[in-house]
Coordinates of C-alpha atoms (C1' of nucleotides) and ligand atoms in Angstrom, one line a residue:
Chain A
X19 CA 0.0 0.0 0.0
X20 CA 1.6 3.5 -1.5
X21 CA 1.4 6.2 1.6
X22 CA 2.2 9.9 1.1
X23 CA 4.9 10.7 3.3
X24 CA 4.9 14.1 2.8
X25 CA 1.6 14.6 4.0
X26 CA 2.0 12.5 6.9
X27 CA 4.9 14.5 7.8
X28 CA 3.0 17.8 7.5
X29 CA 0.1 16.3 9.9
X30 CA 2.7 15.4 12.2
X31 CA 4.2 18.9 12.4
X32 CA 0.4 19.9 13.1
X33 CA -0.5 17.6 15.9
X34 CA 2.6 18.2 17.6
X35 CA 1.9 22.0 17.7
X36 CA -1.5 21.2 19.1
X37 CA 0.0 18.9 21.3
X38 CA 2.3 21.2 22.9
X39 CA -0.2 23.9 23.6
X40 CA -2.7 21.4 25.0
X41 CA -0.4 19.9 27.4
X42 CA 0.9 23.6 28.6
X43 CA -2.9 24.4 29.2
X44 CA -3.7 21.2 30.8
X45 CA -0.7 21.9 33.3
X46 CA -2.2 25.1 33.7
X47 CA -5.6 24.1 34.5
X48 CA -4.4 21.2 36.9
X49 CA -1.8 23.4 38.6
X50 CA 0.8 21.1 38.3
X51 CA 3.0 19.2 35.7
X52 CA 2.8 15.2 35.1
X53 CA 2.9 12.8 32.3
X54 CA -0.5 13.0 30.7
X55 CA 0.1 9.7 29.5
X56 CA 0.4 8.2 32.5
X57 CA -3.0 6.6 34.1
X58 CA -1.9 6.5 37.6
X59 CA -0.4 10.0 37.8
X60 CA -3.6 11.3 35.7
X61 CA -5.8 9.6 38.3
X62 CA -3.9 11.4 41.4
X63 CA -4.6 14.7 39.7
X64 CA -8.0 14.4 38.8
X65 CA -9.5 12.1 41.7
X66 CA -6.9 13.3 44.8
X67 CA -5.6 17.0 43.9
X68 CA -8.6 18.3 42.1
X69 CA -11.4 15.8 43.9
X70 CA -13.2 14.9 41.1
X71 CA -15.8 12.0 41.5
X72 CA -15.0 8.5 40.4
X73 CA -17.2 7.6 37.9
X74 CA -16.0 4.0 36.8
X75 CA -13.5 1.5 38.3
X76 CA -11.2 -0.5 36.5
X77 CA -8.9 -3.3 38.1
X78 CA -6.3 -1.1 39.5
X79 CA -8.4 2.1 40.6
X80 CA -10.3 4.7 39.1
X81 CA -11.2 4.9 35.4
X82 CA -10.1 7.7 33.4
X83 CA -11.2 6.9 29.8
X84 CA -13.3 8.7 27.4
X85 CA -16.5 8.4 28.7
X86 CA -15.5 9.6 32.3
X87 CA -13.7 12.4 30.6
X88 CA -16.9 13.5 28.8
X89 CA -19.2 13.3 31.9
X90 CA -16.5 15.3 33.8
X91 CA -16.0 17.8 31.1
X92 CA -20.3 18.3 30.9
X93 CA -19.8 19.0 34.8
X94 CA -17.6 22.1 33.7
X95 CA -14.1 20.7 34.5
X96 CA -11.3 22.1 32.1
X97 CA -8.7 19.1 32.6
X98 CA -10.8 16.4 31.3
X99 CA -12.3 18.5 28.8
X100 CA -8.6 19.5 27.2
X101 CA -7.6 15.9 27.5
X102 CA -10.3 14.5 25.4
X103 CA -8.7 16.7 22.9
X104 CA -5.1 15.7 23.8
X105 CA -6.2 11.9 23.7
X106 CA -7.3 11.8 20.2
X107 CA -4.1 13.6 19.1
X108 CA -1.5 11.5 20.9
X109 CA -3.2 8.4 19.9
X110 CA -3.5 9.3 16.3
X111 CA 0.0 10.6 16.1
X112 CA 1.7 7.9 18.1
X113 CA -0.1 4.9 16.2
X114 CA -0.4 5.9 12.7
X115 CA 1.1 9.5 12.0
X116 CA 4.6 9.0 13.3
X117 CA 4.7 4.9 13.4
X118 CA 3.6 4.2 9.6
X119 CA 6.5 6.1 7.7
X120 CA 8.6 3.4 9.5
X121 CA 7.0 0.7 7.6
X122 CA 7.8 1.7 4.3
X123 CA 10.1 -0.6 2.6
X124 CA 12.6 0.9 0.9
X125 CA 12.7 -1.4 -2.1
X126 CA 9.3 -0.9 -2.9
X127 CA 8.3 2.4 -1.4
X128 CA 5.0 0.6 -0.1
X129 CA 4.0 -0.7 3.1
X130 CA 3.5 -4.3 3.1
X131 CA 1.1 -5.6 6.2
X132 CA 0.8 -9.1 7.6
X133 CA -2.7 -10.7 6.8
X134 CA -3.2 -13.1 9.3
X135 CA -5.2 -16.3 7.9
X136 CA -5.7 -17.4 11.3
X137 CA -5.7 -14.3 13.6
X138 CA -9.3 -14.4 14.4
X139 CA -11.3 -17.1 15.8
X140 CA -14.5 -16.1 13.6
X141 CA -12.5 -17.1 10.5
X142 CA -11.6 -13.3 9.8
X143 CA -8.2 -12.2 9.0
X144 CA -6.3 -10.1 11.0
X145 CA -3.7 -7.6 9.8
X146 CA -0.3 -6.4 11.7
X147 CA 3.2 -5.1 11.6
X148 CA 1.2 -2.6 10.9
X149 CA -2.3 -3.3 11.2
X150 CA -3.8 -1.5 7.9
X151 CA -7.4 -2.6 9.2
X152 CA -7.8 -0.1 11.8
X153 CA -6.9 3.2 9.8
X154 CA -8.7 6.3 11.4
X155 CA -11.4 7.7 9.2
X156 CA -14.3 8.7 12.1
X157 CA -13.2 12.3 12.8
X158 CA -11.7 14.9 10.8
X159 CA -8.5 14.4 12.0
X160 CA -8.5 10.8 11.4
X161 CA -9.9 11.1 7.8
X162 CA -6.8 13.5 7.2
X163 CA -4.6 10.3 8.1
X164 CA -6.5 8.0 5.7
X165 CA -6.2 10.6 2.9
X166 CA -2.3 9.7 2.9
X167 CA -3.1 6.2 1.7
X168 CA -2.9 7.0 -2.0
X169 CA -2.8 5.6 -5.4
X170 CA 0.4 5.8 -7.5
X171 CA 0.7 7.9 -10.6
X172 CA -1.6 6.8 -13.5
X173 CA -3.4 4.7 -11.3
X174 CA -6.8 5.0 -8.8
X175 CA -7.7 3.4 -5.7
X176 CA -11.1 1.4 -5.9
X177 CA -12.8 0.3 -2.6
X178 CA -15.8 -2.2 -2.7
X179 CA -17.6 -2.5 0.9
X180 CA -20.6 -5.1 1.6
X181 CA -23.9 -2.9 2.4
X182 CA -24.9 -3.9 6.0
X183 CA -23.0 -7.3 5.8
X184 CA -24.1 -8.7 9.1
X185 CA -27.6 -7.7 8.8
X186 CA -28.2 -9.3 5.6
X187 CA -26.4 -12.6 6.8
X188 CA -28.9 -12.5 9.8
X189 CA -32.0 -11.6 7.2
X190 CA -30.6 -15.1 5.6
X191 CA -30.3 -17.3 8.3
X192 CA -33.4 -15.8 10.7
X193 CA -35.5 -15.4 7.9
X194 CA -37.1 -12.6 9.9
X195 CA -39.9 -11.1 8.0
X196 CA -39.1 -7.8 8.8
X197 CA -35.3 -8.2 8.0
X198 CA -36.2 -9.9 4.6
X199 CA -38.9 -7.5 3.4
X200 CA -36.3 -4.7 4.2
X201 CA -33.5 -6.0 2.3
X202 CA -35.9 -7.1 -0.6
X203 CA -37.2 -3.4 -1.0
X204 CA -33.6 -2.0 -1.1
X205 CA -33.9 -0.8 2.7
X206 CA -31.3 0.2 5.0
X207 CA -31.8 -0.8 8.5
X208 CA -29.1 1.2 10.2
X209 CA -31.0 4.2 8.4
X210 CA -34.2 3.0 9.9
X211 CA -32.7 2.5 13.2
X212 CA -31.2 6.1 13.0
X213 CA -34.5 7.4 12.2
X214 CA -36.0 5.8 15.3
X215 CA -33.3 7.0 17.3
X216 CA -33.0 10.6 16.4
X217 CA -36.9 11.0 15.7
X218 CA -36.5 12.0 12.4
X219 CA -37.6 10.9 8.9
X220 CA -35.0 8.5 7.2
X221 CA -34.3 10.7 4.7
X222 CA -33.0 13.5 7.2
X223 CA -30.8 10.9 8.4
X224 CA -26.9 12.1 8.6
X225 CA -23.9 10.0 8.2
X226 CA -23.1 10.4 11.7
X227 CA -26.7 9.6 12.9
X228 CA -26.5 6.5 10.6
X229 CA -22.7 5.4 11.9
X230 CA -23.9 5.7 15.7
X231 CA -27.1 3.5 14.6
X232 CA -24.8 0.9 13.4
X233 CA -23.2 0.3 16.6
X234 CA -26.8 0.3 18.2
X235 CA -28.1 -2.1 15.7
X236 CA -24.9 -4.8 16.2
X237 CA -24.9 -4.1 19.9
X238 CA -28.4 -5.2 20.7
X239 CA -28.5 -7.9 18.3
X240 CA -25.3 -9.3 19.9
X241 CA -26.6 -8.9 23.7
X242 CA -26.1 -5.4 24.6
X243 CA -27.5 -4.7 28.2
X244 CA -30.0 -2.0 28.8
X245 CA -27.4 -0.4 31.3
X246 CA -24.6 -0.2 28.7
X247 CA -27.2 1.1 25.9
X248 CA -28.5 3.8 28.1
X249 CA -25.0 5.1 28.6
X250 CA -24.5 4.9 24.8
X251 CA -27.6 6.4 24.2
X252 CA -28.0 9.2 26.8
X253 CA -30.9 7.9 27.8
X254 CA -32.7 6.3 31.1
X255 CA -32.6 2.7 31.9
X256 CA -36.1 2.5 31.3
X257 CA -36.1 3.9 28.0
X258 CA -33.3 1.6 27.0
X259 CA -35.1 -1.5 28.2
X260 CA -38.0 -0.3 26.4
X261 CA -35.9 0.2 23.2
X262 CA -34.7 -3.3 23.3
X263 CA -38.1 -4.9 24.2
X264 CA -39.5 -3.0 21.1
X265 CA -36.4 -4.1 18.7
X266 CA -37.0 -7.7 19.4
X267 CA -40.9 -7.4 19.1
X268 CA -40.4 -5.8 15.6
X269 CA -37.7 -8.4 14.8
X270 CA -38.9 -11.5 16.8
X271 CA -37.2 -13.6 13.9
X272 CA -34.2 -12.2 14.8
X273 CA -34.6 -13.3 18.6
X274 CA -36.0 -16.4 18.0
X275 CA -32.9 -16.9 15.9
X276 CA -30.5 -15.9 18.7
X277 CA -32.4 -18.3 21.3
X278 CA -32.2 -21.1 19.0
X279 CA -28.4 -20.6 18.0
X280 CA -27.4 -20.5 21.7
X281 CA -29.6 -23.8 22.4
X282 CA -28.0 -25.7 19.6
X283 CA -24.7 -24.4 20.3
X284 CA -24.9 -25.6 24.3
X285 CA -26.0 -29.1 22.7
X286 CA -23.3 -29.4 20.0
X287 CA -20.5 -27.3 21.6
X288 CA -20.2 -25.3 18.7
X289 CA -21.7 -22.9 16.4
X290 CA -21.3 -22.9 12.4
X291 CA -21.3 -20.5 9.6
X292 CA -23.5 -20.4 6.3
X293 CA -20.2 -22.3 4.9
X294 CA -19.7 -24.8 7.6
X295 CA -16.9 -23.1 9.6
X296 CA -16.9 -24.3 13.2
X297 CA -16.0 -22.2 16.3
X298 CA -16.1 -24.4 19.3
X299 CA -17.2 -22.6 22.7
X300 CA -16.6 -24.4 25.8
X301 CA -17.4 -21.5 27.5
X302 CA -21.2 -22.6 27.3
X303 CA -20.5 -25.3 30.0
X304 CA -18.5 -23.2 32.6
X305 CA -19.9 -23.2 36.3
X306 CA -19.5 -19.4 36.3
X307 CA -22.7 -17.7 35.1
X308 CA -20.3 -14.5 33.6
X309 CA -18.1 -17.0 31.5
X310 CA -21.5 -18.9 30.1
X311 CA -23.3 -15.6 29.2
X312 CA -20.0 -14.5 27.4
X313 CA -20.2 -17.6 25.6
X314 CA -23.4 -17.2 24.6
X315 CA -22.9 -13.6 23.2
X316 CA -19.7 -15.2 21.1
X317 CA -22.0 -17.8 20.0
X318 CA -24.6 -15.3 18.5
X319 CA -21.7 -13.5 16.9
X320 CA -19.4 -16.0 15.5
X321 CA -22.1 -17.3 13.0
X322 CA -22.6 -14.0 11.1
X323 CA -19.1 -12.5 11.8
X324 CA -17.7 -15.7 10.5
X325 CA -20.0 -16.2 7.5
X326 CA -19.2 -12.4 6.5
X327 CA -15.4 -13.7 6.6
X328 CA -16.2 -16.5 4.4
X329 CA -18.0 -14.8 1.7
X330 CA -15.5 -12.2 1.2
X331 CA -12.7 -14.9 1.1
X332 CA -14.8 -16.5 -1.5
X333 CA -15.2 -13.2 -3.3
X334 CA -11.2 -12.4 -2.8
X335 CA -10.2 -16.1 -4.6
X336 CA -12.8 -15.4 -7.6
X337 CA -11.7 -11.6 -8.2
X338 CA -7.9 -12.8 -7.9
X339 CA -8.4 -15.6 -10.9
X340 CA -10.6 -13.4 -12.8
X341 CA -8.3 -10.2 -12.7
X342 CA -5.5 -12.7 -13.8
X343 CA -7.6 -14.4 -16.7
X344 CA -8.5 -11.0 -18.2
X345 CA -5.0 -9.8 -18.0
X346 CA -5.8 -7.0 -15.9
X347 CA -3.5 -4.3 -14.0
X348 CA -5.6 -4.1 -11.0
X349 CA -3.9 -5.2 -7.9
X350 CA -5.8 -6.2 -4.4
X351 CA -4.0 -4.1 -2.0
X352 CA -6.3 -4.4 1.2
X353 CA -9.2 -6.4 3.0
X354 CA -10.9 -4.7 5.8
X355 CA -13.2 -7.2 6.9
X356 CA -16.1 -6.6 4.5
X357 CA -14.0 -4.3 2.4
X358 CA -11.5 -4.7 -0.6
X359 CA -9.0 -2.2 -1.6
X360 CA -7.6 -2.1 -5.1
X361 CA -4.7 -0.6 -7.2
X362 CA -6.3 0.2 -10.6
X363 CA -4.6 1.4 -13.8
X364 CA -7.0 4.6 -14.8
X365 CA -7.8 3.0 -18.0
X366 CA -9.5 -0.1 -16.2
X367 CA -11.4 1.9 -13.5
X368 CA -14.7 1.0 -15.2
X369 CA -14.4 -2.4 -15.9
X370 CA -12.4 -3.4 -12.7
X371 CA -15.2 -2.0 -10.6
X372 CA -17.8 -3.9 -12.5
X373 CA -16.0 -7.3 -12.0
X374 CA -15.3 -6.7 -8.3
X375 CA -18.7 -5.7 -7.6
X376 CA -20.2 -8.4 -9.4
X377 CA -18.0 -11.1 -7.9
X378 CA -18.4 -9.7 -4.5
X379 CA -22.5 -9.6 -4.8
X380 CA -22.5 -13.3 -6.3
X381 CA -19.8 -14.8 -3.6
X382 CA -23.2 -16.6 -2.6
X383 CA -26.9 -17.0 -3.1
X384 CA -28.8 -15.8 0.0
X385 CA -32.3 -15.0 0.8
X386 CA -31.8 -11.5 0.5
X387 CA -29.7 -9.7 -2.2
X388 CA -26.0 -8.8 -1.5
X389 CA -25.1 -5.0 -2.2
X390 CA -21.9 -3.6 -2.8
X391 CA -20.8 0.0 -3.5
X392 CA -17.9 0.7 -5.1
X393 CA -15.9 4.1 -5.6
X394 CA -12.7 5.3 -7.1
X395 CA -10.2 8.3 -6.1
X396 CA -6.6 9.1 -5.6
X397 CA -6.9 8.4 -1.9
X398 CA -8.7 6.2 0.2
X399 CA -11.2 8.5 1.5
X400 CA -12.3 10.1 -1.9
X401 CA -12.5 6.3 -3.1
X402 CA -15.5 5.3 -0.5
X403 CA -17.2 8.7 -1.9
Chain B
dC30 C1' 18.3 -4.3 29.6
dA31 C1' 14.1 -7.7 28.2
dT32 C1' 9.4 -9.2 29.1
dA33 C1' 4.4 -9.3 30.8
dG34 C1' 0.3 -7.0 32.5
dT35 C1' -2.9 -2.9 32.4
dT36 C1' -5.2 0.7 30.5
dG37 C1' -7.1 2.9 26.7
dC38 C1' -8.7 3.1 22.0
dC39 C1' -8.5 2.7 16.8
dA40 C1' -10.8 0.1 13.0
dC41 C1' -14.9 -3.4 11.1
Chain C
dA1 C1' -26.9 -7.4 39.2
dA2 C1' -24.9 -6.9 34.9
dA3 C1' -21.6 -7.7 30.7
dC4 C1' -22.5 -6.3 22.0
dG5 C1' -18.6 -9.4 19.5
dT6 C1' -13.6 -9.5 16.7
dG7 C1' -8.9 -7.6 16.4
dG8 C1' -3.8 -4.9 16.9
dC9 C1' -0.8 -1.2 18.9
dA10 C1' 1.2 2.6 22.1
dA11 C1' 2.4 3.9 26.3
dC12 C1' 3.2 3.1 31.0
dT13 C1' 4.2 0.5 35.1
dA14 C1' 6.0 -3.6 37.5
dT15 C1' 9.1 -7.6 37.5
dG16 C1' 13.0 -10.2 36.3
Ligands
LIG11 N1 -20.4 -6.5 16.8 C1 -20.0 -5.6 16.3 N2 -19.9 -5.7 14.6 C2 -19.3 -4.7 14.1 C3 -19.2 -3.4 14.5 N3 -19.2 -2.3 13.7 C4 -19.0 -3.3 12.5 N4 -19.0 -4.5 12.8 C5 -19.2 -5.8 11.7 C6 -20.6 -6.0 11.4 C7 -20.8 -5.3 10.0 O1 -21.8 -5.5 9.2 C8 -19.3 -5.3 9.4 C9 -18.8 -4.4 8.5 O2 -18.8 -3.0 9.1 P1 -19.2 -1.8 8.1 O3 -18.4 -0.6 9.1 O4 -18.8 -2.0 6.8 O5 -20.8 -1.9 8.5 P2 -22.0 -2.3 7.6 O6 -21.6 -3.3 6.4 O7 -23.0 -3.0 8.6 O8 -22.6 -1.1 7.0 P3 -22.1 -0.3 5.5 O9 -23.6 -0.5 4.7 O10 -21.3 -0.6 5.2 O11 -22.5 1.0 6.0 O12 -18.2 -5.6 10.5 C10 -19.8 -3.1 15.8 O13 -19.5 -2.0 16.7 N5 -20.0 -4.2 16.8
LIG12 MN1 -20.0 -2.7 5.2
LIG13 MN1 -16.6 -1.7 6.0

DNA sequence: CATAGTTGCCAC
DNA sequence: AAACGTGGCAACTATG
C-alpha cells in the first residue's frame, strides 16, 4: 500500500504543535506538571488533587477513559475537557502518523502489512505490522490520515464495501420477515434505526447518525444490556429497556434465531457459519455464570461475523482469478473485513469496478440480495465517496 | 536490559 | 445485578 509521506509529515507537525499547546493548557488548569500519558499520574491529579468524583472503576483504580472524561467535562471541569482533545491527537500521532512511515519498504516504497489467516477465532483475517485494518476515519483528523493512503501515478484506488453485511446474513439465517422484506425493498436498517433513535425521517438521517445507529444495531443484536445502551444513547435505563423490548418485538424472528443458535451451541459445543466453518465454545458449559453469558454472546456473533469472513474470502479468490484471466493490471492491496481495496490503472477503472462488484455480490446466493458499493479516487477517503 | 500485564482506543 | 462481538498497538508500570 502506497502512502504519501509528505502528507503524514505535515500532519505530524500540525498535531505536534497542537499537543504542545494542549499540554501547557492542561498543566495550567491542573496546577501541576505530570505525565499526561500515565493513567496513575492522571488519576492522582483528577481524583485526589482536584477531588473530582470517581465515575467508573478498573481493576486497579478509578477509570479515566473517554466516557469518564466526557462526563467530568460536562460538569464544567477544564482538565478532562482538554484531555479528550489531547487523547485524540496523541493516539493518532503515536499509532499512525509517526509509526507508519517506519514501515515503508525502501525497495518498493510501499507498506506491506501481514494478513494473518488464523488471527481471529471467527474466520476473519487480522492485519499486523502494521495493522492496516484500523486506519482512522471517524473524525476529521482521522480522515486526514486516511487521505495519506494513495494510488501511484497513473492509477486510482478502488474500494468495494458490502452494505450492512452482517444484517443481511442475519436476514438470511433467521428469515425474520421484517429483515427480509427490508432488504428485498432495497431498504437500510442502519438508517431505519437511526430514524427511530433520533426521531427524524429516514431521508434526514446524517452519516453521523447512521454510524451511531450501526453500533446500536450490532450491540443490541449481540446482547448489549439496557445499562450499557442507556449510557451509549444518553437515555434512562427504562427507556433503554423499552428500546430493546421493541427492537425484538419488531424483529421477533431475529430473537428466535438468537435463542435457537445458543441452544444448539450448548447442545453441540460449537457454532457454524453458512459455509460450515466451526467455532467451538467451551465457555457455554462453564460453571461460572459470567463466563457462560460471554459464551452465549460469542455463539450468536460468530456465525454472522464468520459467514461475512467466508463470503469475502470466496469473493477474493474469484476476483484474484478473474483479474489474472483477463490480464488486468488491477491489484488487490487491502482487505478490511467486508471491504476490498485495489490499485487500478486509470484505464481499467470502469471494468475493474464492475468485475469486483459482481464477484462480491454473487459470492453466495442468499435469501436477500448482497449489495456492494464501489468508488474510485486518488486516495482512500475519496475512493469511498 | 527485556518481558508481561494493564489501560485505553483505533477499526470493522 | 450486569457485561455487544472480532482484532492490534502505544504507553506506562512492574517484574525479572
Ligand atoms: N459486533 C459488532 N460488529 C461490528 C461493529 N462494527 C462493525 N461490525 C461488523 C458488522 C458489520 O456488518 C461489518 C462491516 O462493518 P461496516 O462498517 O462495513 O458496516 P456495515 O457493512 O454493517 O454497514 P455499511 O452499509 O457498510 O455502512 O463489521 C460493531 O460495533 N460491533
Ligand atoms: Mn459494510
Ligand atoms: Mn466496511
